[in-house]
C-alpha atoms as one frame of an Amber mdcrd trajectory, in Angstrom:
protein
   2.097  -8.636  26.843   0.893 -10.241  29.904  -2.677 -10.119  30.787  -2.782
  -6.979  33.361  -5.596  -8.477  35.302  -3.846 -11.556  36.426  -2.097  -9.956
  39.169  -4.514  -7.508  40.567  -3.708  -5.679  42.788  -0.567  -5.611  40.670
  -0.251  -3.815  37.772   2.590  -3.919  35.310   4.023  -0.690  36.907   4.749
  -2.690  39.925   7.717  -4.383  38.405   9.422  -0.851  37.966  11.033   1.313
  40.860   8.445   4.068  40.158   6.151   3.772  43.817   5.401   6.982  45.509
   4.145   4.586  48.370   4.694   1.096  49.548   1.631  -0.252  48.175   1.180
  -1.365  44.525   0.656   1.324  41.970  -2.863   0.675  41.917  -3.760   1.401
  45.462  -3.536   4.702  47.681  -0.319   4.291  50.021   0.989   5.615  53.044
   3.298   8.605  53.365   6.245   6.783  54.720   9.538   8.675  54.196  11.676
   5.637  54.446  10.114   3.945  51.281  12.788   1.910  49.299  12.221  -0.483
  46.114  14.453  -3.857  46.267  14.718  -6.974  43.530  16.946 -10.034  44.276
  17.105 -12.940  42.005  18.418 -16.415  42.453  19.505 -19.370  40.343  21.055
 -22.740  40.864  21.308 -25.498  38.831  19.654 -28.655  39.664  23.058 -30.528
  40.444  24.112 -27.764  42.836  27.230 -26.799  40.790  26.587 -23.113  41.279
  24.249 -21.006  43.259  23.798 -17.011  41.938  22.247 -14.225  43.937  22.052
 -11.003  42.501  19.936  -7.931  43.764  19.255  -3.840  43.317  17.658  -1.447
  45.667  16.386   2.158  44.935  16.337   4.607  48.027  14.493   7.622  46.736
  14.140   9.617  49.687  18.169   8.931  50.364  18.985   9.519  46.827  21.014
   6.257  46.371  21.047   3.073  44.727  22.672  -0.229  45.690  23.475  -3.559
  43.657  25.115  -6.562  44.284  25.718 -10.263  42.508  27.158 -13.306  43.976
  28.381 -16.728  43.031  29.171 -19.715  45.021  30.772 -22.583  42.926  33.315
 -25.106  44.394  32.532 -24.165  47.960  34.036 -20.190  47.081  31.777 -17.341
  47.245  32.384 -14.233  44.903  30.851 -11.173  45.294  30.571  -7.826  43.620
  28.855  -4.794  45.380  28.334  -1.354  43.953  26.575   1.990  45.122  25.774
   5.084  43.058  23.736   8.006  43.649  20.338   8.170  42.184  19.867  10.365
  38.967  16.583  11.410  37.980  15.523   8.599  35.962  13.776   6.300  38.976
  13.743   3.320  36.529  17.528   3.198  35.683  18.228  -0.252  37.486  22.148
  -0.279  37.074  24.781   0.504  39.230  28.423   0.067  38.305  28.595  -3.115
  36.171  25.568  -4.541  37.098  22.212  -3.889  35.353  18.491  -5.514  35.326
  16.392  -4.878  32.863  12.534  -5.699  32.659  11.618  -7.159  29.165   8.238
  -8.267  29.948   6.251  -7.384  33.332   5.935 -10.811  35.377   7.593 -12.747
  32.331  11.067 -11.798  31.780  14.086 -10.052  32.712  17.847  -9.533  31.946
  20.398  -9.488  34.476  23.870  -8.202  33.479  27.273  -8.288  35.260  29.965
  -6.681  33.040  33.822  -6.541  33.630  35.090  -5.991  37.253  38.055  -6.652
  39.633  36.286  -9.868  40.666  36.500 -11.575  37.314  32.870 -12.592  37.461
  30.340 -11.410  34.908  26.866 -13.005  33.456  24.364 -11.923  31.061  21.350
 -14.336  32.005  17.467 -14.606  31.188  14.898 -14.574  33.896  11.600 -16.534
  33.012   9.175 -16.652  35.335   7.200 -19.623  35.442   4.570 -19.098  38.582
   2.303 -16.308  39.273   3.726 -13.304  41.219   1.699 -13.421  44.477   1.357
  -9.929  46.262   2.031  -9.983  50.369   1.332  -7.367  52.652   3.593  -7.803
  56.087   0.974  -6.597  58.626   0.772  -5.444  62.162   2.952  -8.030  63.959
   6.253  -7.939  65.706   8.638  -8.054  63.402  11.896  -5.909  62.642  10.478
  -2.156  61.851   7.890  -2.582  64.655   8.873  -0.617  67.701   6.584  -0.268
  71.154   3.610  -1.748  69.026   4.359   1.144  66.509   4.297  -0.346  62.593
   7.313   1.592  61.424   7.691  -0.111  57.941   4.391  -1.412  56.193   6.493
  -3.455  53.961   5.006  -5.251  50.987   6.080  -6.933  47.766   5.618 -10.499
  45.624   7.599 -13.772  45.195   7.694 -15.584  42.073   9.732 -18.900  40.429
  11.385 -19.394  37.499  14.031 -20.636  34.871  17.142 -18.998  34.079  19.019
 -19.388  31.009  22.373 -17.302  29.603  26.106 -17.475  30.270  28.318 -16.854
  33.343  31.903 -16.255  33.556  34.634 -16.764  36.468  38.160 -16.541  36.662
  38.063 -16.874  32.975  36.016 -19.742  32.701  32.933 -19.537  31.002  29.631
 -21.988  31.434  26.298 -22.115  29.837  23.362 -21.704  31.980  20.589 -23.834
  30.745  16.853 -23.267  31.558  15.887 -26.963  31.541  18.455 -27.277  34.465
  18.512 -24.149  36.173  15.638 -22.666  38.453  15.692 -19.826  41.079  13.313
 -17.615  43.034  12.929 -13.604  42.736  11.443 -11.171  44.703  10.336  -7.728
  45.289   9.818  -5.377  47.967   8.729  -2.103  48.716
């Protein structure tokens, strides 16, 4: 298990979509009714043969979840997008064929994309290689600020990692090797 003090003020719960505010679980937050939890992951091999992006967002006050997975290979983009109603299990990070599973906080995730009409699927293991760094978007002119009123007090973290597993696209499967595939991941709330 990761050292829980390592990422303060983040806790291992901050890897999950369970927030009641847009602050880390350990901190008292606001009552913003537009709360969301979003994750995105990227993976690119060192030679630029492919670029993969996958993400999921949970919107508790709207009762919805949306997810996407995309690959760019040989100059062509293939995308899968899905949407579902949120169930009572807020940590359910699946939508249609797309799934995200936290294996170990701030260390490892498993990303899966099952069968779909775009003939694009994967089973990937995301391994963090850099400490997650917490960031808060403050009071300055950004999207979400109107007439100098802060409408969204966004926060989150970003980290970097190595990815391994397999990808299938249009009937062709290739291995993703952690030695030659790197990416970034982020979480916003």
